[in-house]
XYZ file of C-alpha atoms in Angstrom:
708
model
C -1.554 -27.448 98.948
C -1.961 -23.578 99.274
C -0.286 -21.881 96.705
C -0.013 -17.770 96.859
C 1.010 -15.771 93.575
C 4.752 -14.563 94.832
C 6.847 -12.363 93.309
C 9.167 -12.566 90.805
C 12.383 -11.464 92.857
C 13.607 -12.527 93.693
C 14.865 -16.078 91.780
C 15.137 -19.406 93.841
C 13.998 -20.104 96.956
C 13.256 -16.554 98.977
C 12.588 -17.691 102.969
C 10.887 -15.166 104.898
C 9.812 -16.700 108.824
C 5.795 -17.551 106.627
C 6.571 -20.259 104.262
C 9.195 -20.168 100.625
C 8.996 -17.735 97.458
C 9.676 -19.127 94.653
C 11.197 -18.038 91.889
C 12.020 -19.461 87.628
C 13.046 -17.487 84.879
C 12.484 -20.163 81.040
C 11.778 -18.068 78.463
C 10.659 -21.482 76.367
C 9.239 -22.996 78.855
C 5.065 -22.847 78.566
C 4.919 -23.994 82.313
C 6.907 -25.058 85.676
C 6.191 -27.830 88.221
C 7.962 -27.127 90.898
C 8.673 -30.361 93.404
C 8.590 -31.001 97.086
C 10.145 -33.233 97.775
C 9.251 -35.287 102.359
C 11.234 -38.445 103.596
C 8.342 -41.605 104.066
C 10.286 -42.360 107.045
C 11.773 -45.489 105.024
C 14.527 -44.460 103.137
C 12.911 -43.121 99.931
C 11.476 -39.565 99.105
C 7.535 -38.765 98.035
C 7.178 -35.894 95.577
C 4.540 -34.289 95.254
C 4.136 -31.320 92.523
C 2.332 -27.170 92.954
C 1.774 -25.459 89.369
C 3.247 -22.748 89.580
C 0.346 -20.252 89.157
C 2.448 -17.009 87.691
C 4.437 -15.454 85.170
C 6.060 -11.730 84.772
C 8.868 -11.566 82.114
C 9.304 -14.226 81.581
C 9.973 -15.590 85.897
C 8.076 -18.256 86.873
C 7.069 -16.994 91.031
C 4.564 -18.586 93.636
C 4.589 -18.578 97.307
C 3.445 -21.438 99.637
C 3.157 -20.903 103.171
C 4.441 -22.776 105.842
C 7.501 -24.404 103.748
C 10.263 -23.791 105.723
C 14.026 -24.403 105.992
C 15.541 -27.997 104.732
C 12.148 -28.577 102.545
C 14.413 -30.241 98.819
C 12.388 -30.294 95.995
C 13.706 -28.957 92.339
C 11.495 -28.380 88.829
C 10.156 -29.526 86.281
C 10.012 -27.757 82.446
C 7.895 -28.260 80.148
C 8.786 -26.954 76.877
C 9.337 -27.552 73.467
C 11.946 -30.373 72.803
C 13.918 -29.855 69.304
C 17.279 -30.355 69.755
C 18.823 -29.287 66.368
C 16.859 -25.411 67.599
C 18.524 -25.641 69.975
C 15.688 -26.554 72.646
C 15.602 -29.660 75.360
C 12.440 -29.165 77.051
C 11.240 -32.539 79.459
C 9.279 -32.574 81.985
C 10.694 -35.619 83.165
C 13.746 -35.065 83.964
C 13.544 -33.526 87.281
C 16.236 -29.770 87.256
C 18.142 -28.297 90.078
C 17.440 -24.674 90.941
C 20.101 -22.430 89.199
C 19.550 -19.991 92.052
C 19.723 -23.539 94.819
C 21.044 -21.771 97.787
C 22.020 -25.254 98.964
C 21.565 -28.932 97.467
C 21.663 -32.046 98.631
C 22.476 -35.763 97.733
C 24.459 -35.773 94.814
C 24.045 -37.544 90.697
C 23.290 -41.626 90.405
C 24.155 -41.916 86.937
C 22.572 -43.378 84.690
C 19.432 -43.254 81.672
C 17.219 -42.061 83.181
C 19.990 -38.324 84.016
C 20.008 -37.867 80.149
C 17.355 -36.347 77.359
C 18.544 -39.467 74.804
C 18.650 -42.875 74.231
C 22.058 -44.480 74.931
C 23.892 -44.332 71.236
C 21.001 -42.340 69.618
C 21.430 -38.763 70.804
C 19.052 -37.947 67.811
C 16.354 -39.077 70.701
C 14.814 -37.951 73.066
C 14.355 -40.564 76.571
C 11.255 -39.819 78.421
C 12.399 -42.155 81.886
C 11.850 -39.711 85.287
C 15.108 -38.881 86.681
C 13.802 -37.581 89.823
C 15.793 -40.770 91.860
C 18.653 -40.455 90.511
C 18.940 -35.988 90.810
C 20.540 -34.473 93.712
C 17.710 -32.076 95.593
C 17.741 -28.446 96.377
C 17.363 -27.725 99.352
C 15.498 -23.994 101.019
C 17.762 -23.060 103.206
C 17.251 -20.494 107.078
C 19.457 -17.249 105.069
C 19.820 -16.084 109.194
C 23.025 -16.312 111.177
C 24.443 -14.347 114.077
C 27.730 -12.399 112.465
C 28.470 -10.189 115.190
C 30.956 -7.742 114.664
C 32.037 -9.330 111.746
C 33.550 -7.424 109.302
C 35.657 -7.777 106.168
C 40.050 -7.606 107.133
C 39.964 -5.483 104.047
C 43.825 -5.524 103.590
C 45.774 -4.127 100.498
C 46.930 -5.628 97.300
C 50.125 -4.730 98.075
C 50.179 -6.889 101.712
C 48.637 -9.272 100.988
C 49.962 -12.427 100.272
C 47.746 -15.845 99.246
C 47.514 -19.231 100.501
C 45.503 -21.284 97.384
C 44.322 -24.615 99.736
C 42.143 -27.093 98.753
C 39.233 -27.802 102.378
C 39.857 -31.041 101.789
C 43.329 -30.949 100.851
C 44.553 -28.644 103.364
C 42.890 -30.523 106.588
C 42.936 -33.991 105.919
C 45.458 -35.753 107.657
C 45.431 -32.398 110.240
C 46.801 -34.834 113.581
C 45.539 -31.861 115.824
C 41.579 -30.877 113.872
C 39.351 -33.956 115.163
C 38.880 -37.074 113.101
C 34.670 -36.302 112.710
C 35.543 -32.931 110.317
C 38.702 -32.991 108.575
C 37.817 -32.715 105.242
C 35.546 -30.003 105.539
C 34.631 -26.346 106.099
C 34.739 -27.035 109.966
C 38.303 -28.738 109.807
C 39.272 -24.861 107.825
C 38.457 -23.043 110.830
C 39.743 -25.133 113.470
C 42.731 -23.351 115.500
C 45.192 -26.000 114.286
C 44.995 -23.945 110.435
C 43.812 -20.885 111.563
C 47.105 -20.691 113.298
C 49.837 -22.550 110.567
C 48.442 -19.806 108.219
C 48.925 -16.356 110.895
C 52.662 -18.146 111.619
C 53.539 -18.115 107.788
C 52.351 -14.649 107.629
C 48.550 -15.042 105.018
C 45.921 -12.752 104.334
C 43.797 -14.823 102.172
C 42.458 -17.706 102.101
C 41.873 -18.359 97.921
C 39.532 -22.067 97.780
C 39.129 -24.350 95.640
C 36.091 -24.339 94.107
C 33.192 -24.447 96.636
C 30.451 -24.367 94.663
C 28.140 -27.214 94.099
C 29.992 -29.642 91.462
C 28.788 -33.149 90.024
C 31.541 -36.183 90.063
C 32.212 -36.818 86.282
C 30.727 -40.531 85.572
C 33.165 -41.451 83.813
C 35.966 -40.410 86.367
C 33.801 -42.872 89.208
C 33.776 -45.862 86.459
C 36.842 -45.715 87.091
C 37.367 -45.600 91.014
C 38.633 -41.662 90.604
C 36.765 -38.391 91.775
C 36.377 -35.087 90.475
C 38.605 -34.094 94.096
C 39.439 -29.539 92.162
C 35.106 -29.396 91.618
C 35.685 -27.415 88.326
C 32.519 -28.749 87.239
C 30.028 -26.251 88.892
C 26.224 -27.612 88.600
C 25.759 -24.394 91.485
C 26.507 -21.719 91.824
C 25.069 -19.746 95.320
C 24.921 -23.576 97.277
C 28.383 -24.426 99.378
C 29.090 -28.170 98.267
C 27.172 -30.420 100.840
C 30.966 -32.375 100.200
C 33.122 -29.811 102.706
C 30.504 -30.430 104.954
C 30.178 -32.062 109.037
C 26.448 -31.028 109.435
C 23.985 -33.925 108.601
C 21.094 -31.860 107.827
C 19.847 -30.334 104.384
C 21.169 -27.257 104.079
C 23.974 -27.733 106.825
C 26.212 -26.454 105.311
C 25.593 -23.437 104.416
C 25.883 -21.715 108.347
C 28.812 -24.009 108.477
C 30.142 -22.089 105.628
C 29.615 -18.707 107.064
C 30.772 -20.031 111.014
C 33.689 -20.834 108.348
C 34.756 -17.116 107.058
C 32.935 -15.685 110.466
C 36.344 -17.586 112.256
C 38.937 -16.878 109.367
C 37.519 -13.135 110.267
C 38.368 -13.033 113.549
C 42.107 -14.159 113.214
C 42.093 -11.017 110.312
C 41.813 -13.510 107.266
C 40.471 -12.788 103.857
C 38.499 -15.475 102.346
C 38.715 -15.899 97.765
C 37.313 -17.854 96.294
C 38.223 -19.494 92.515
C 34.378 -19.688 91.072
C 34.569 -21.303 87.907
C 31.637 -19.385 86.117
C 32.740 -20.645 82.536
C 30.489 -23.402 81.963
C 28.499 -26.045 84.319
C 28.739 -29.653 84.400
C 25.827 -30.421 81.627
C 29.011 -30.755 79.254
C 28.245 -31.228 75.326
C 25.360 -32.923 73.831
C 26.150 -35.448 75.046
C 25.684 -34.705 78.707
C 22.611 -35.118 81.822
C 19.918 -32.308 81.288
C 20.311 -31.203 85.051
C 19.586 -28.158 85.342
C 19.804 -25.124 83.095
C 19.909 -27.046 79.890
C 16.472 -28.255 81.086
C 15.531 -24.771 81.759
C 15.952 -21.939 78.676
C 19.011 -24.306 77.496
C 19.330 -21.057 74.568
C 19.685 -18.187 77.496
C 22.032 -20.730 79.343
C 24.604 -21.810 77.086
C 26.865 -20.577 74.128
C 25.139 -22.536 71.133
C 26.985 -23.389 67.361
C 25.102 -20.981 65.560
C 24.515 -23.099 62.230
C 23.833 -26.536 64.403
C 22.129 -25.609 67.770
C 22.311 -28.865 69.281
C 26.103 -28.670 69.667
C 28.093 -26.246 71.809
C 30.336 -23.729 71.782
C 33.136 -24.571 74.156
C 35.779 -22.899 75.043
C 37.071 -24.407 77.930
C 37.915 -28.337 77.346
C 34.867 -28.483 79.680
C 32.447 -29.604 77.100
C 30.474 -26.046 77.003
C 30.239 -22.262 77.537
C 27.906 -20.292 79.253
C 26.171 -17.766 77.319
C 27.410 -14.089 78.472
C 25.960 -12.247 75.905
C 22.356 -13.015 77.282
C 21.109 -10.975 80.080
C 19.707 -14.066 82.436
C 22.952 -15.164 82.660
C 24.673 -12.159 83.718
C 22.008 -12.115 86.126
C 22.630 -15.454 87.237
C 26.280 -14.560 87.558
C 26.172 -10.838 88.699
C 23.657 -12.209 91.792
C 25.570 -14.823 92.308
C 29.079 -12.909 93.259
C 26.947 -10.679 94.817
C 25.084 -12.901 96.497
C 29.268 -14.856 98.309
C 29.148 -11.042 99.413
C 26.730 -9.481 101.343
C 25.605 -13.254 101.954
C 28.094 -15.139 102.751
C 30.771 -12.008 103.318
C 33.908 -13.294 101.471
C 36.261 -10.390 100.281
C 36.839 -11.873 96.321
C 37.324 -14.021 93.237
C 39.838 -15.857 91.820
C 37.988 -16.495 87.624
C 38.681 -19.809 86.122
C 39.417 -19.116 83.051
C 38.418 -15.859 83.088
C 38.894 -15.112 78.764
C 35.760 -17.178 78.522
C 33.614 -14.897 80.490
C 35.150 -11.372 77.810
C 34.006 -14.159 74.610
C 30.794 -11.490 74.391
C 30.968 -13.406 70.543
C 33.429 -15.021 69.735
C 36.866 -12.941 70.010
C 37.926 -11.997 73.525
C 36.697 -9.026 74.096
C 37.850 -6.885 77.425
C 35.220 -4.744 77.496
C 32.513 -6.972 76.952
C 29.473 -5.800 79.049
C 30.221 -8.590 81.694
C 32.815 -6.574 82.273
C 31.105 -3.581 82.208
C 28.861 -5.133 85.220
C 31.809 -4.956 87.435
C 33.251 -2.241 87.229
C 29.616 -0.640 87.669
C 28.137 -2.882 89.894
C 28.485 -1.236 93.581
C 28.877 -4.480 95.613
C 31.315 -6.803 93.353
C 33.861 -4.036 92.230
C 34.512 -3.711 95.612
C 36.321 -6.633 97.051
C 39.311 -8.506 95.497
C 39.201 -9.415 91.753
C 41.354 -12.221 90.207
C 41.338 -13.368 86.205
C 43.266 -16.255 84.657
C 43.638 -14.699 81.937
C 43.498 -17.459 79.215
C 40.800 -19.777 78.389
C 41.493 -23.033 75.436
C 39.278 -21.021 72.789
C 41.314 -19.055 69.622
C 43.596 -15.929 70.936
C 42.940 -16.652 74.942
C 46.100 -16.230 76.596
C 45.302 -12.496 77.174
C 47.590 -12.471 80.019
C 48.013 -8.423 80.785
C 44.829 -7.495 78.992
C 42.092 -7.346 81.781
C 40.730 -4.221 82.773
C 41.854 -1.809 85.413
C 40.330 -3.166 88.610
C 41.522 -6.417 87.295
C 44.050 -8.439 89.224
C 45.537 -11.891 87.587
C 47.271 -14.312 87.652
C 50.638 -13.582 85.749
C 51.578 -16.463 84.014
C 54.567 -15.406 82.541
C 56.153 -14.851 85.917
C 55.890 -18.787 86.435
C 57.712 -19.078 83.833
C 60.343 -17.057 83.837
C 61.089 -17.688 87.153
C 60.478 -21.444 87.098
C 63.894 -20.954 83.817
C 66.177 -18.689 85.544
C 66.528 -21.041 88.456
C 66.310 -24.002 86.075
C 69.551 -22.630 84.169
C 68.063 -21.516 80.970
C 69.360 -19.085 78.545
C 68.540 -15.870 77.913
C 65.499 -15.186 81.051
C 68.333 -12.516 82.765
C 65.960 -8.947 80.945
C 62.781 -10.832 81.532
C 63.449 -12.344 84.710
C 64.545 -8.324 85.917
C 60.548 -7.451 84.777
C 59.245 -10.364 86.951
C 61.297 -9.420 89.681
C 59.522 -5.683 89.786
C 56.421 -6.258 89.849
C 55.613 -6.446 85.304
C 55.786 -3.012 84.587
C 55.652 -4.566 80.729
C 52.798 -6.033 80.932
C 49.542 -3.799 83.758
C 51.315 -0.539 83.337
C 50.218 0.462 79.802
C 47.339 -0.049 81.105
C 47.155 2.423 84.021
C 47.620 -0.653 86.400
C 50.292 -1.196 89.140
C 52.352 -3.850 90.121
C 50.026 -5.300 92.410
C 47.507 -6.397 88.784
C 50.655 -9.478 89.415
C 48.743 -12.015 90.960
C 52.389 -14.072 90.553
C 52.756 -17.242 91.523
C 55.316 -20.788 91.039
C 53.250 -23.125 91.434
C 49.614 -23.582 91.859
C 46.687 -26.430 92.418
C 47.607 -27.137 88.642
C 50.927 -29.001 87.644
C 53.306 -29.578 89.753
C 54.187 -28.436 93.832
C 57.627 -27.228 94.713
C 59.181 -29.789 96.039
C 58.053 -31.937 91.649
C 59.178 -29.219 90.502
C 62.722 -29.924 91.958
C 62.196 -33.283 91.880
C 61.655 -34.402 88.132
C 62.126 -33.677 84.865
C 59.213 -35.699 83.885
C 55.154 -35.824 84.663
C 54.090 -38.992 86.254
C 50.808 -39.013 86.086
C 49.900 -43.262 86.118
C 47.442 -43.525 88.595
C 44.896 -40.855 86.500
C 44.056 -44.496 84.411
C 45.083 -42.106 80.734
C 47.851 -43.614 80.341
C 50.354 -40.618 81.390
C 48.532 -38.613 78.312
C 46.666 -36.153 80.772
C 48.751 -33.241 82.295
C 51.032 -30.325 81.240
C 54.530 -31.609 79.195
C 56.758 -28.973 79.183
C 56.652 -28.232 82.775
C 59.426 -26.043 83.107
C 61.050 -28.047 85.972
C 64.492 -29.706 86.186
C 65.573 -33.000 89.209
C 68.382 -31.884 90.464
C 69.565 -34.530 88.768
C 67.759 -37.643 89.774
C 63.801 -38.461 88.365
C 61.849 -38.408 91.571
C 62.993 -39.154 95.329
C 66.067 -39.987 96.261
C 68.550 -40.934 98.923
C 72.061 -38.762 97.714
C 72.359 -36.745 100.207
C 73.784 -34.155 97.222
C 70.787 -33.598 94.959
C 68.240 -33.451 98.526
C 70.271 -30.580 98.594
C 70.485 -28.835 96.433
C 66.847 -29.570 95.979
C 65.946 -28.185 99.082
C 67.946 -24.836 98.182
C 65.890 -24.476 95.511
C 62.793 -23.986 96.684
C 64.480 -21.814 99.091
C 65.059 -19.357 96.471
C 61.510 -20.269 94.669
C 59.746 -19.204 97.266
C 62.189 -15.827 98.874
C 61.953 -14.616 94.815
C 58.408 -15.320 95.556
C 57.175 -13.276 97.989
C 60.452 -10.979 97.829
C 58.680 -9.569 94.018
C 56.763 -6.526 93.643
C 52.891 -7.778 92.879
C 50.805 -10.138 95.347
C 52.197 -13.585 95.892
C 50.890 -15.969 95.615
C 51.746 -20.207 97.598
C 50.189 -23.448 96.514
C 49.318 -24.833 99.881
C 51.972 -27.300 100.953
C 55.033 -25.457 99.278
C 55.744 -24.459 102.011
C 55.602 -28.318 104.163
C 57.371 -29.692 100.838
C 54.405 -31.499 99.193
C 54.661 -34.091 97.262
C 52.724 -35.295 94.593
C 54.768 -38.084 93.489
C 55.716 -36.441 89.521
C 51.389 -36.164 89.246
C 50.985 -32.626 87.711
C 47.437 -32.952 87.759
C 46.123 -34.957 90.804
C 41.981 -33.539 90.088
C 40.738 -36.681 89.941
C 42.571 -38.142 93.099
C 40.857 -37.755 96.366
C 43.587 -39.357 98.264
C 47.253 -39.401 100.024
C 48.546 -38.684 96.647
C 46.895 -34.750 97.117
C 46.441 -34.633 100.619
C 49.100 -32.223 102.084
C 51.030 -34.460 104.540
C 50.528 -32.508 107.895
C 52.914 -36.137 109.490
C 55.538 -35.724 107.380
C 55.759 -31.824 107.229
C 59.692 -30.638 105.655
C 60.157 -28.232 108.914
C 62.676 -26.981 108.104
C 61.399 -25.028 104.844
C 58.797 -24.077 106.926
C 59.744 -21.953 109.386
C 62.290 -20.556 106.043
C 59.547 -19.526 104.519
C 57.970 -17.859 107.785
C 61.685 -16.048 107.913
C 61.133 -14.731 104.295
C 56.991 -13.829 104.083
C 57.935 -11.481 107.869
C 60.759 -9.759 106.187
C 58.430 -9.203 103.709
C 55.621 -8.030 106.269
C 57.966 -5.949 107.625
C 59.262 -3.793 104.584
C 57.403 -2.359 102.262
C 60.164 -1.633 99.864
C 58.854 -4.771 98.753
C 55.091 -4.096 98.894
C 55.607 -1.238 96.781
C 52.274 0.299 95.886
C 53.768 2.736 91.939
C 56.937 0.641 90.190
C 60.073 1.905 89.598
C 61.224 4.397 87.564
C 64.359 4.809 87.785
C 65.091 8.347 88.883
C 67.004 9.842 91.475
C 66.093 10.215 94.662
C 66.962 11.791 98.054
C 69.798 9.921 99.875
C 70.193 8.610 102.716
C 70.734 11.378 105.866
C 69.564 13.683 102.695
C 72.575 12.830 100.685
C 73.811 12.258 97.986
C 70.836 11.082 95.339
C 70.330 7.043 94.851
C 67.981 6.284 92.375
C 64.648 3.972 93.389
C 66.289 0.863 91.343
C 69.930 0.265 90.021
C 71.363 -3.315 88.789
C 74.880 -4.293 89.379
C 77.038 -6.898 87.642
C 78.671 -9.435 90.666
C 81.865 -7.048 89.913
C 80.021 -4.669 91.219
C 79.352 -2.504 87.481
C 76.231 -1.243 86.301
C 74.205 -3.812 83.751
C 75.316 -2.139 80.357
C 73.116 -3.455 77.533
C 75.549 -6.199 76.799
C 75.241 -7.562 80.149
C 71.094 -7.862 79.479
C 72.129 -9.338 76.356
C 74.085 -12.285 77.502
C 72.231 -14.968 76.671
C 74.871 -17.109 78.952
C 74.173 -14.718 82.746
C 72.745 -16.289 84.969
C 73.575 -13.796 88.201
C 72.623 -10.609 89.674
C 71.994 -8.114 92.070
C 69.403 -5.269 92.937
C 69.630 -2.436 95.019
C 65.938 -1.643 95.809
C 66.065 1.722 98.802
C 63.611 2.316 100.879
C 63.875 6.195 100.369
C 62.378 5.760 97.062
C 58.794 4.864 97.697
C 56.682 7.664 95.971
C 53.228 7.623 98.017
C 52.104 8.564 101.464
C 50.949 6.030 104.103
C 47.128 6.550 105.791
C 48.115 8.440 107.446
C 49.727 11.511 104.771
C 53.250 10.116 105.966
C 56.251 9.856 103.743
C 56.649 5.969 103.796
C 60.264 5.674 104.566
C 62.068 2.075 104.384
C 65.421 0.005 105.076
C 67.352 0.141 101.853
C 67.781 -3.748 100.262
C 70.871 -5.011 98.504
C 69.556 -8.935 96.951
C 72.221 -10.464 94.842
C 70.616 -13.921 92.758
C 73.685 -16.835 91.690
C 71.480 -18.844 89.182
C 75.071 -20.137 87.539
C 76.305 -23.291 89.191
C 79.486 -22.220 90.676
C 79.547 -19.759 93.676
C 80.370 -16.173 92.260
C 81.620 -13.312 94.166
C 79.950 -9.814 94.608
C 80.596 -6.550 94.963
C 78.597 -4.764 97.550
C 77.744 -1.247 96.448
C 80.015 1.352 97.542
C 80.009 3.581 100.640
C 76.985 6.075 99.392
C 74.426 3.306 99.352
C 75.247 2.371 102.224
C 77.812 2.272 104.905
C 77.568 -1.725 105.056
C 75.293 -4.967 104.887
C 73.726 -7.684 107.045
C 73.337 -10.760 105.460
C 69.815 -11.889 106.461
C 68.490 -14.414 103.710
C 71.031 -16.447 102.259
C 69.002 -19.692 100.745
C 72.366 -21.697 100.708
C 72.495 -21.533 104.147
C 70.855 -24.245 106.834
C 69.095 -23.491 109.154
C 69.510 -19.731 110.932
C 71.751 -17.286 108.647
C 74.992 -16.802 110.679
C 74.316 -12.126 110.911
C 78.102 -11.523 110.445
C 78.504 -8.245 108.428
C 79.374 -6.778 105.017
C 81.514 -3.616 104.624
C 80.807 -1.187 101.786
C 82.288 -2.786 98.850
C 83.153 -5.416 100.383
C 82.703 -8.629 98.264
C 81.094 -11.643 99.045
C 80.866 -15.275 97.561
C 77.164 -16.029 96.671
C 76.792 -20.017 96.453
C 76.029 -21.602 93.378
C 72.016 -21.659 92.787
C 71.860 -19.486 95.633
C 69.755 -15.915 97.088
C 71.302 -13.561 99.420
C 69.432 -10.965 100.813
C 71.386 -8.058 102.084
C 69.870 -4.939 104.696
C 71.210 -2.129 104.908
C 69.055 -0.668 108.762
C 67.455 3.103 108.821
C 70.592 5.353 110.147
């Protein structure tokens, strides 16, 4: 086979119309073989090997004419095998290209995938793994994007919807059965219409980087449903593709992004750069481990056969090594420039800050992101914790980053389940968490607010279960979080008790109203607006079945309509989408009259909240005035932003409470617009200034004072 020298960059397999350039980094290799696979017509792949002829700066490379898209390939790396020194090269193990743009096939779990013989981790196993390995695929990089462009929403105007490709689409009756569970299904008009009517501006997809199904799960008849087990940082997973062709998932993914952009919806990816599917020292040799183990992984300093594990998955990517960092940055740029995604949510982002041992938010990774002209301009969301020492870093990420606000989730859950001494912290969370973000120069939009996410109870289960019920995971109910801050409203699980079910419905409306009307960026977990249940399972990571999928045929349409109403209210009024924190300062009043603060807090009797009121451990009721004249910035046309004013009355008490509307200088009258105690549409009755209005037990009443 004719092989030309080619180029050392770009890494991976790059097709240019005449052939394909291959480039692989390995500092420890003695030589590298490129393995090309072709179908022999009898259902088996035949392998031919080519020695890469050139190496420059530890990059092994070569160009082969006439190698076209669809070609399956892998590598065999010759080099030292000395686990005690962290070296695990073995040319008998076929290796995936770390820069694979597509991957075809699945792991056939057996002894050949491992570098040692079972039962003896210090041994060397030379079984050939090629027949049991998935293969990298050369892709066609060309795609007709047309006039595609990012919708480019400001954070303040965003509503994020976290979803799983399959879980979102698998049971939808309007989607053709042959494409359910795929990227094509996400692009279907039925899904796009649902998202747009809900007011969603960004779809955040759970991991779509190609991932491995764990052998331990497969042995139990389960699967790695969530996908937090990446083995290909550039490759959209073929398990979510309706295309039968190797590499077809790339075109299908791009078509999905294009369709969502046309509908005004951004695409965010949940990315897992903190570890890989190769696991700890007992894991398979599938890619990075056999290519250059010490470059790609954090090893235990005094015994390099073992891996540092800040993720709970067996290994941690070595973000202190330049080529490992380059891999991450190249991957991020690829997804933005070639796949047109609009941002990323970084799983266990604190691990990326562990340049040495401690978490350092000024580590090289964050410096590279800040300096990168492409990656720095998209949405960057951190899950600001990992399982290592000092890993909980909510509020401590750099200024251009936003964060999943775990304190928002915990506080709002505690408030609505009636925990004592939550009122003051609830006020911080409702107004954008200035206590967490203002000191770093950030704004309310740094807070990605959420009540539920993929990890934990769904919203319906949050109000239906006190305990987790994870028996289906076959781990004796020992997996998953035990402290859920949930309340079952009096009965564990499903019930025919109408009063309990009515309370649960109200509590769901309370959570959604609080979430959508808080300052910051709301994130809805897929199906919460439809009453999705997992039957009390708070860890469905291994449940690829009806337990985890949205049950579209049995959706709670009343809850859906309510969520649409509250989302539309948020979208219509910038007072709920402020770009600055409240100051409490007096601003010009209505019609230029007496000045009013930009925010005011009231006890139910209409008096200003005192220190004693805030410190009262039993207090569960509060009203907040949001001044539409107190928005301290100009719009894009240089015009002052002025909005209507609102009064939000929160009552987490178990009995109704009478709230006094503010005096007439705040507004001569108020209109009811949201009442979570009401079933169906809210009666548009008027509440006069100073008038008392009853707010039902465990409910929210939103009053609106239109501009004169």
